[in-house]
PDB file of C-alpha atoms in Angstrom:
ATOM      1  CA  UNK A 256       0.000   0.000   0.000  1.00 95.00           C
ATOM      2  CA  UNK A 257       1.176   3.699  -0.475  1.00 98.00           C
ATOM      3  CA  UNK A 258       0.401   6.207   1.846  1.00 98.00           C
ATOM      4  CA  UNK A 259       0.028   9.691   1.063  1.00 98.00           C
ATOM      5  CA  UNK A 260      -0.256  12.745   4.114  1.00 98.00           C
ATOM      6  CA  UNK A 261      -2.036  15.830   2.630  1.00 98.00           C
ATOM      7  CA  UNK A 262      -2.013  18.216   5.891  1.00 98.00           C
ATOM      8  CA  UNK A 263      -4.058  17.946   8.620  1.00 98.00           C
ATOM      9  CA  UNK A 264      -5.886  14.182   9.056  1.00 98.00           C
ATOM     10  CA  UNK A 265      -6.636  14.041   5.206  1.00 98.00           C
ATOM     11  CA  UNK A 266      -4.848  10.356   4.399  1.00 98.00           C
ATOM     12  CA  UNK A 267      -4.922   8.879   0.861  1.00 98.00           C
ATOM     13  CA  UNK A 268      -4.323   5.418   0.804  1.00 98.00           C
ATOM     14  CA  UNK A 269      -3.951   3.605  -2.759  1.00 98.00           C
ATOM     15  CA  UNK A 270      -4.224  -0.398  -2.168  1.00 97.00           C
ATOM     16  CA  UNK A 271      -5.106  -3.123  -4.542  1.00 91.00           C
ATOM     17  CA  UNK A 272      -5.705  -1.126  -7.311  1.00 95.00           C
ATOM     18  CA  UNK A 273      -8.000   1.288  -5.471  1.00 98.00           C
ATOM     19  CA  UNK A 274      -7.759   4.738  -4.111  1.00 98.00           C
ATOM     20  CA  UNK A 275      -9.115   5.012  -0.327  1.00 98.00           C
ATOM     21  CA  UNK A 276      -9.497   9.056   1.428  1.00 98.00           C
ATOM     22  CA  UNK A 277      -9.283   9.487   4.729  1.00 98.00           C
ATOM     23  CA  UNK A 278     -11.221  13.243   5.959  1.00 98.00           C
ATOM     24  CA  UNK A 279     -10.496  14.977   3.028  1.00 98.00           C
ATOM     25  CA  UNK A 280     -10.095  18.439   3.774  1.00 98.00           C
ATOM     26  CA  UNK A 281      -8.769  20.519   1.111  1.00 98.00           C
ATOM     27  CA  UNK A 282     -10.205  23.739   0.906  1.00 97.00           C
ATOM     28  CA  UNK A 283      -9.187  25.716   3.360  1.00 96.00           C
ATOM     29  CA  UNK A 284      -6.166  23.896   4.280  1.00 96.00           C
ATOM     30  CA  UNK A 285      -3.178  25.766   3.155  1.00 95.00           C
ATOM     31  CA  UNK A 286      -1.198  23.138   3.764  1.00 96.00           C
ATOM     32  CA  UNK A 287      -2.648  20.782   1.408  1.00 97.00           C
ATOM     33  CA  UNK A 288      -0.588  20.781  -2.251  1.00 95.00           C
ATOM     34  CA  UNK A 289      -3.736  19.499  -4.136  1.00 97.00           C
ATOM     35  CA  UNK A 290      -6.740  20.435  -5.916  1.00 96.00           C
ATOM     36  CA  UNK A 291     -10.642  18.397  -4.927  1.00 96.00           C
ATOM     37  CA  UNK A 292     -10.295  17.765  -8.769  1.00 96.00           C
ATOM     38  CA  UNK A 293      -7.078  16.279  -8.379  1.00 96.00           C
ATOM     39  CA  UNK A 294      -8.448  12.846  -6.891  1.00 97.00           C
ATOM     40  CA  UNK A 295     -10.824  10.465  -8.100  1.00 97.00           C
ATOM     41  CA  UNK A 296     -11.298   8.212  -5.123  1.00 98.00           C
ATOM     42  CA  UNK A 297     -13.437   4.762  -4.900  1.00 98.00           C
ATOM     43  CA  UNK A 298     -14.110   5.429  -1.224  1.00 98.00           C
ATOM     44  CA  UNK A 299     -14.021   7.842   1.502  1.00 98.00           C
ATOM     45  CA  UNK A 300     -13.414   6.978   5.239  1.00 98.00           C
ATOM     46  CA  UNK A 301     -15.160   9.881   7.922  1.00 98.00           C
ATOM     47  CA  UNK A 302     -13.653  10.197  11.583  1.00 98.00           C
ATOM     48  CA  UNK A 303     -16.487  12.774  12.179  1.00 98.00           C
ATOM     49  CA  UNK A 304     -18.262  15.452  11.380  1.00 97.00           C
ATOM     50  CA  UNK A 305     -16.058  18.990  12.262  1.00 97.00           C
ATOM     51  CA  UNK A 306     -15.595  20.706   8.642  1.00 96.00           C
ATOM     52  CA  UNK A 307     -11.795  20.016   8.864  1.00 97.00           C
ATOM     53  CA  UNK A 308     -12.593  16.635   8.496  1.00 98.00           C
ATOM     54  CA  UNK A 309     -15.357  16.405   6.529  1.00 97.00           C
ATOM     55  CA  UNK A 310     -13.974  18.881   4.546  1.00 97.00           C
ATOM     56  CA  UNK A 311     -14.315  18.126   0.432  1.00 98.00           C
ATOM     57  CA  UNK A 312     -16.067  15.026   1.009  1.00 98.00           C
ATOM     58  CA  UNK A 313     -19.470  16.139  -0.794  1.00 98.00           C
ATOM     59  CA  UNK A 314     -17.933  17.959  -3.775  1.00 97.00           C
ATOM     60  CA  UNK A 315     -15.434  15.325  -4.491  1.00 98.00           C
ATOM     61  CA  UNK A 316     -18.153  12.331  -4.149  1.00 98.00           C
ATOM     62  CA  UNK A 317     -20.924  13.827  -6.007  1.00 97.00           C
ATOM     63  CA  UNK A 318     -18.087  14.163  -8.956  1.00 97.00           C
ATOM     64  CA  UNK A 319     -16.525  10.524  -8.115  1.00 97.00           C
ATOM     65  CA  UNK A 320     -19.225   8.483  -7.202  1.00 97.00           C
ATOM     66  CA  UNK A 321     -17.101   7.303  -4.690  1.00 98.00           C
ATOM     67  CA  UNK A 322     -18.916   5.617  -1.501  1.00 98.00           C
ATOM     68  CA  UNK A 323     -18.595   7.361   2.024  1.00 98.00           C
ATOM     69  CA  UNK A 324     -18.079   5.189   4.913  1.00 98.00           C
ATOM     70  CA  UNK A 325     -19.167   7.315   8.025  1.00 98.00           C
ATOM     71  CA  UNK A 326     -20.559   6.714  11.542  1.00 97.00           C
ATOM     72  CA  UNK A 327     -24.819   6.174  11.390  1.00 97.00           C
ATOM     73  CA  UNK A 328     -25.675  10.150  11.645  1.00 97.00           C
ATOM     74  CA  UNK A 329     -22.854  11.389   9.360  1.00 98.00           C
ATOM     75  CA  UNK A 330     -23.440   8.718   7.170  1.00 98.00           C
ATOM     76  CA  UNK A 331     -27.577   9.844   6.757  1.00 97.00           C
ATOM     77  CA  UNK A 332     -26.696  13.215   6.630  1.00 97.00           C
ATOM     78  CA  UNK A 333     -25.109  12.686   3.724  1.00 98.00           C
ATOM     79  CA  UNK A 334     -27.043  10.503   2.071  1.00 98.00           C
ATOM     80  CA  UNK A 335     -29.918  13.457   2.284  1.00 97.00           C
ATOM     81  CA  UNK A 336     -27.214  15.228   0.288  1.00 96.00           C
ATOM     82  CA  UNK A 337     -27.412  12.072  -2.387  1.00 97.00           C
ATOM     83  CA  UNK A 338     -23.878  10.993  -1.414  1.00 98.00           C
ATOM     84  CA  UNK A 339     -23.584   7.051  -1.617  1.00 98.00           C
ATOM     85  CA  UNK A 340     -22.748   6.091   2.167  1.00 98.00           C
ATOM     86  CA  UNK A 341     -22.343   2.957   3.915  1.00 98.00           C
ATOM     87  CA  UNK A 342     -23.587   3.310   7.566  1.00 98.00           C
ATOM     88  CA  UNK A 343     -21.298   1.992  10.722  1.00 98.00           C
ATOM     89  CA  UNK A 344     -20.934   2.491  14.197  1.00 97.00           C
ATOM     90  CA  UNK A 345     -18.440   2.376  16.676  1.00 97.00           C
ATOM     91  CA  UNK A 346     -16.661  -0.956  17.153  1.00 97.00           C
ATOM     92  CA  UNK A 347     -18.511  -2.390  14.059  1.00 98.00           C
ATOM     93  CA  UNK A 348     -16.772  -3.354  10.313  1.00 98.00           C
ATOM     94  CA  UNK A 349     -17.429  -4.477   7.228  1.00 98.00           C
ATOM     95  CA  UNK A 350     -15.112  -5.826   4.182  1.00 98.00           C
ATOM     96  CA  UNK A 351     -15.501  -3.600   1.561  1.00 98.00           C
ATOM     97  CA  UNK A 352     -13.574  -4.997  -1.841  1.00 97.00           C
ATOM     98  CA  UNK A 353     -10.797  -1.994  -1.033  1.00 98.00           C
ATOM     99  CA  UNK A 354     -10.504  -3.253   2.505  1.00 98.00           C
ATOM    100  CA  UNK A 355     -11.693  -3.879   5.914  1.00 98.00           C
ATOM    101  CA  UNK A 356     -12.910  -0.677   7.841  1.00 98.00           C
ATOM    102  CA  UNK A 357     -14.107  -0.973  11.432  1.00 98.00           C
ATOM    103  CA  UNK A 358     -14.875   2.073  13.424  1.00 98.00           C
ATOM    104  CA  UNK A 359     -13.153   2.351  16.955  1.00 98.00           C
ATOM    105  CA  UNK A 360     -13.938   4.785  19.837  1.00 97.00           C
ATOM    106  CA  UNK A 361     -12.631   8.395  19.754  1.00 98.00           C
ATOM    107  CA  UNK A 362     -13.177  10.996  22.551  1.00 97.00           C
ATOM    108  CA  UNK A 363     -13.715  14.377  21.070  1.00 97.00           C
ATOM    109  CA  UNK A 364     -17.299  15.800  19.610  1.00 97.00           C
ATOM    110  CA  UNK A 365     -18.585  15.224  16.078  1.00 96.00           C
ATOM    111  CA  UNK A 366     -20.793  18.572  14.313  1.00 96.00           C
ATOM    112  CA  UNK A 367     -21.304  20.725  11.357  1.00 93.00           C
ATOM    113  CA  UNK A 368     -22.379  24.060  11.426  1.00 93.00           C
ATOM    114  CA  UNK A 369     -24.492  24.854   8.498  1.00 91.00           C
ATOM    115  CA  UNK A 370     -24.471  28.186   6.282  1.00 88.00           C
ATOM    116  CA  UNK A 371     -27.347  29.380   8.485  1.00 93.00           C
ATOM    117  CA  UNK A 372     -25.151  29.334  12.084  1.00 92.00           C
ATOM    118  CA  UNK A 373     -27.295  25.782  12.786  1.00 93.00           C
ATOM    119  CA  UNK A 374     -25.115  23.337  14.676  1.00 95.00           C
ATOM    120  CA  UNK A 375     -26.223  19.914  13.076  1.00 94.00           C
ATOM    121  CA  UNK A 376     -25.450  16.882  15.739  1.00 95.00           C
ATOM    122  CA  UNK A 377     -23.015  14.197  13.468  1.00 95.00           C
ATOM    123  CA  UNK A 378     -23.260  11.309  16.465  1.00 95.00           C
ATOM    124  CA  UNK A 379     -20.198   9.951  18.148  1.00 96.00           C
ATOM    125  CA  UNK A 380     -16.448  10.821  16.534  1.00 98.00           C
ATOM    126  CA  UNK A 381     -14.104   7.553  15.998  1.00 98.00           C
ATOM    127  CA  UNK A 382     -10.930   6.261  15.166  1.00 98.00           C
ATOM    128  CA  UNK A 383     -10.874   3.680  11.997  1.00 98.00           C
ATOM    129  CA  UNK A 384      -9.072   0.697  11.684  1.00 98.00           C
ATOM    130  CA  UNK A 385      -8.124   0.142   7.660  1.00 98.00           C
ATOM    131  CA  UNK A 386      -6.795  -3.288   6.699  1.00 98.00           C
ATOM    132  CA  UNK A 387      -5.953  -4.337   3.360  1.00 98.00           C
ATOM    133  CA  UNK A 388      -3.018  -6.716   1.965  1.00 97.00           C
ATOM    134  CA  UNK A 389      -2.716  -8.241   5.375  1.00 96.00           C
ATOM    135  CA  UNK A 390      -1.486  -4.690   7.024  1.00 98.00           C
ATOM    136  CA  UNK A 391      -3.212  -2.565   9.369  1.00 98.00           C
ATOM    137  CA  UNK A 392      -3.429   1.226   9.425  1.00 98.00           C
ATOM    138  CA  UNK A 393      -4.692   3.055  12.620  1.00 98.00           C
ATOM    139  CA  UNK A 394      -6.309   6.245  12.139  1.00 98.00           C
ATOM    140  CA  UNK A 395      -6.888   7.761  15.688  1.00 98.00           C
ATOM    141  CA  UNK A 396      -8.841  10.625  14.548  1.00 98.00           C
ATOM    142  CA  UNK A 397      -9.030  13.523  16.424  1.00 98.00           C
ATOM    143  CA  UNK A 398      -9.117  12.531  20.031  1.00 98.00           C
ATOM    144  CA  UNK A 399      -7.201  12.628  23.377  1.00 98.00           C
ATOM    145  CA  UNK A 400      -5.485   9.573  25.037  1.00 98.00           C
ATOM    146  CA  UNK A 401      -7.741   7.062  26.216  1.00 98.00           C
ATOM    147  CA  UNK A 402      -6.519   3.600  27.700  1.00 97.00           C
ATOM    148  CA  UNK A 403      -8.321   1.359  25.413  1.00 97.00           C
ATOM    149  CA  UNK A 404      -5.643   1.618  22.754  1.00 98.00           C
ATOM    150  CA  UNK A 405      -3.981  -0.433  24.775  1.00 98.00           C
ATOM    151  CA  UNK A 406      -6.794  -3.089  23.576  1.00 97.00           C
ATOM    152  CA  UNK A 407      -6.366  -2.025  20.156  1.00 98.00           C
ATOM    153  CA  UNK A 408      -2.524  -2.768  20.238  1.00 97.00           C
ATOM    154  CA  UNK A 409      -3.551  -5.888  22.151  1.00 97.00           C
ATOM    155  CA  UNK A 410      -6.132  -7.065  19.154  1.00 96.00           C
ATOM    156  CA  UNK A 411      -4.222  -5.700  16.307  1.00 96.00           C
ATOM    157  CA  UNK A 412      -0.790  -5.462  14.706  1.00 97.00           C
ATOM    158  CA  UNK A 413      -0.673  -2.521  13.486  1.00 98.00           C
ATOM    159  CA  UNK A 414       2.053  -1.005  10.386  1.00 98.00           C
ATOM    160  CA  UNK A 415       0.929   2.321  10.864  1.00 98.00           C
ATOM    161  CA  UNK A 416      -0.572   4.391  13.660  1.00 98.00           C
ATOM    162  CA  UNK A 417      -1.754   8.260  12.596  1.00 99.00           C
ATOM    163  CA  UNK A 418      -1.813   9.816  15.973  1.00 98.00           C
ATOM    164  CA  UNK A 419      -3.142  13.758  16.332  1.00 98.00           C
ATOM    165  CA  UNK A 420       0.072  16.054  18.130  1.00 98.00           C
ATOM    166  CA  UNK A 421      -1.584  19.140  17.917  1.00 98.00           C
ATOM    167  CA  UNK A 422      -3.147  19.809  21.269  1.00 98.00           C
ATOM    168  CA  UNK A 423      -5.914  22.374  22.279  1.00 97.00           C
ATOM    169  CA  UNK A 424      -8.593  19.899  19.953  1.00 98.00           C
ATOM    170  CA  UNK A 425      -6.363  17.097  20.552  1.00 98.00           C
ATOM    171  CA  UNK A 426      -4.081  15.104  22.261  1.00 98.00           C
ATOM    172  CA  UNK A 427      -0.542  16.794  22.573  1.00 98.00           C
ATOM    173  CA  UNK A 428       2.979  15.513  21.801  1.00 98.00           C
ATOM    174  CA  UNK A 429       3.075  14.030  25.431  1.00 98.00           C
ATOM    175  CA  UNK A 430       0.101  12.430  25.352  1.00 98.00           C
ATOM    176  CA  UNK A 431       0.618  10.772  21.842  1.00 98.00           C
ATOM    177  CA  UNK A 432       4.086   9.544  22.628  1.00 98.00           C
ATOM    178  CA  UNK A 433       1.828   7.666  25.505  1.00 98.00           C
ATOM    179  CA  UNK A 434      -0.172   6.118  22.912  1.00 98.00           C
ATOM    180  CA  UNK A 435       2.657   5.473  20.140  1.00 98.00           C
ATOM    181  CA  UNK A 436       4.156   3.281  23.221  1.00 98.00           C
ATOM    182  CA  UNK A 437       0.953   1.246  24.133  1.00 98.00           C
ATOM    183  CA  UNK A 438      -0.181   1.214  20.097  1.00 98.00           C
ATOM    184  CA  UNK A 439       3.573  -0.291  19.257  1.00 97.00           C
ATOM    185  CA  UNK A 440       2.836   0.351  15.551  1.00 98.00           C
ATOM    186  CA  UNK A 441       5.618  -0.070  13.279  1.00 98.00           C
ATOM    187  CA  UNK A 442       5.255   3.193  11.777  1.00 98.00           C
ATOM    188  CA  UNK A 443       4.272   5.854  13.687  1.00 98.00           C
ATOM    189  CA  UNK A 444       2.921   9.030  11.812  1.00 98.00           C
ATOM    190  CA  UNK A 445       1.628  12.387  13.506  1.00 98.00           C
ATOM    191  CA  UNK A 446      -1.193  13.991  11.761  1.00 98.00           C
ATOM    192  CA  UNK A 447      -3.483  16.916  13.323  1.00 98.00           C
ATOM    193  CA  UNK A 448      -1.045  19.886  13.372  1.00 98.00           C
ATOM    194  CA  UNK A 449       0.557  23.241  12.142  1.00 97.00           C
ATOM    195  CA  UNK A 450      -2.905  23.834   9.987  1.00 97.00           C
ATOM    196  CA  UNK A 451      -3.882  26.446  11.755  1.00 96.00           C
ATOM    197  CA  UNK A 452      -1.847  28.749  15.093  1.00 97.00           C
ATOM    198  CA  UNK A 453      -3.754  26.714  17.856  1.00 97.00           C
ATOM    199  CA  UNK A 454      -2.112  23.534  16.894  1.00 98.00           C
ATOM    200  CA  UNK A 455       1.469  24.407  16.109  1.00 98.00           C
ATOM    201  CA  UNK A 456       3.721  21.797  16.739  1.00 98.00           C
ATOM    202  CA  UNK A 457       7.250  20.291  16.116  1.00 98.00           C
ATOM    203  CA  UNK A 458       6.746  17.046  14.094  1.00 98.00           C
ATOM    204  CA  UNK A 459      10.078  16.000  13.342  1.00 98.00           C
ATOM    205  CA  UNK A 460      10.563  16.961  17.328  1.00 98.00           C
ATOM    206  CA  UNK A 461       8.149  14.083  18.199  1.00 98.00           C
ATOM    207  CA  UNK A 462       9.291  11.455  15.677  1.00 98.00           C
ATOM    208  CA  UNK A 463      12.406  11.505  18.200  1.00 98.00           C
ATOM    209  CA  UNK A 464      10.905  11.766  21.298  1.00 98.00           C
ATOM    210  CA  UNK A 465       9.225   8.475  20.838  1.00 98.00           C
ATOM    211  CA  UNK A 466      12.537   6.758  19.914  1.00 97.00           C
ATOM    212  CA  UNK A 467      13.324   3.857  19.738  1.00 97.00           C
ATOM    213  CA  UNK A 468       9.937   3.471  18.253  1.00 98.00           C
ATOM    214  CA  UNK A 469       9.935   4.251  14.378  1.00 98.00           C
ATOM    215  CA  UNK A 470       7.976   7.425  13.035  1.00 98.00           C
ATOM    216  CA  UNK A 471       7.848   9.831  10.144  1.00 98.00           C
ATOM    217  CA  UNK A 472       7.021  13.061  10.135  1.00 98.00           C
ATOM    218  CA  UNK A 473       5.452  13.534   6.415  1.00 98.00           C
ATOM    219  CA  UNK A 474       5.404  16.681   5.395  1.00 97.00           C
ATOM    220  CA  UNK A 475       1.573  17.536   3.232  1.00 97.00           C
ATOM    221  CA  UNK A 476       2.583  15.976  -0.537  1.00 97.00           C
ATOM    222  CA  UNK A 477       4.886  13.123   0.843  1.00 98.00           C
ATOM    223  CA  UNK A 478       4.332   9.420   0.600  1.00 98.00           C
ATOM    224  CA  UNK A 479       5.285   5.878   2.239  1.00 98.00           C
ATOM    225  CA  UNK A 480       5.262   2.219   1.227  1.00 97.00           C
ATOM    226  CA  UNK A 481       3.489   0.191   3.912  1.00 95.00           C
TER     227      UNK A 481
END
């Protein structure tokens, strides 16, 4: 599989001859180096609802056709928008013929605030477990530490764990160097930061703080083999 960062949480993940997004948010994230029109995915994977998340996922599906996996609300919500969706909840999966998603718990909030100033309630935000070719990637989401990764590290090998580092939303550098050591991925990546001022943070200074551990600081644009 090759693994692509694009700033923020947005993940692209091309396996078995299919392209996989994780939260695609593009516009309005200056870090990102692409264009919506620039991918043509078969599938896109939803932590939650907040806009820097959900971010492109309606334009670029409606052009696509490509199916949105998402938690039960986000997943009708967007199906009112005529989006394709495949409905799951937390701790439930389902083999799709890209891969195996299954949704794990995530403690943060999950919303989208329409045009109008409405808040609209998106259910419960999650974590996602991808696997495909026999390898595991762990998408934490955007969440703070929580000791039931220790479960997921217990249940799972896992190649690659996407942790947030960006505090104030999230959990901070300290806090995911906690969870890169009970995880015990083999690559650890950190996602969730220098956006936006409120989550500035040092990657490449927590790729060596959880040494001997292996991580990568990707910068938006760069790739990995997994």
């Amino acid at each position: 599989m090759k693994l692509t960062f694009h700033g923020q949480s947005f993940i692209e993940i091309e396996t078995k001859g299919y392209s996989v997004l994780i939260d695609p948010f593009i516009t309005g994230n200056d870090t990102c180096k692409i264009k919506p029109e620039d991918v043509n995915p078969d599938a896109i994977l939803l932590t939650h609802g907040h806009a820097d998340h959900l971010g492109d996922t309606e334009a670029i599906a409606k052009r696509s056709g490509a199916l949105v996996v998402a938690t039960h609300e986000l997943a009708t919500y967007l199906g009112g928008k005529g989006l394709e969706t495949h409905p799951l909840n937390t701790g439930g999966g389902y083999e799709f013929p890209f891969g195996h998603v299954r949704l794990t718990q995530a403690f943060h909030s999950s919303s989208f605030q329409e045009e109008d100033g409405q808040i609209i309630y998106l259910g419960m935000p999650n974590g996602i477990l991808f696997t495909a070719e026999g390898k595991t990637i762990y998408h934490a989401g955007d969440t703070s530490l929580f000791s039931d990764m220790k479960l997921i590290a217990e249940r799972h090998d896992l190649e690659v764990a996407l942790l947030p580092i960006g505090d104030n939303f999230t959990m901070g550098p300290d806090d995911a160097k906690v969870a890169a050591e009970w995880l015990q991925a083999e690559l650890v990546i950190p996602i969730h930061y220098n956006t936006f001022p409120l989550i500035e943070q040092d990657g490449d200074a927590f790729v060596d703080s959880i040494a001997p551990l292996k991580g990568n600081a990707l910068k938006p644009g760069e790739s990995t083999e997994v």
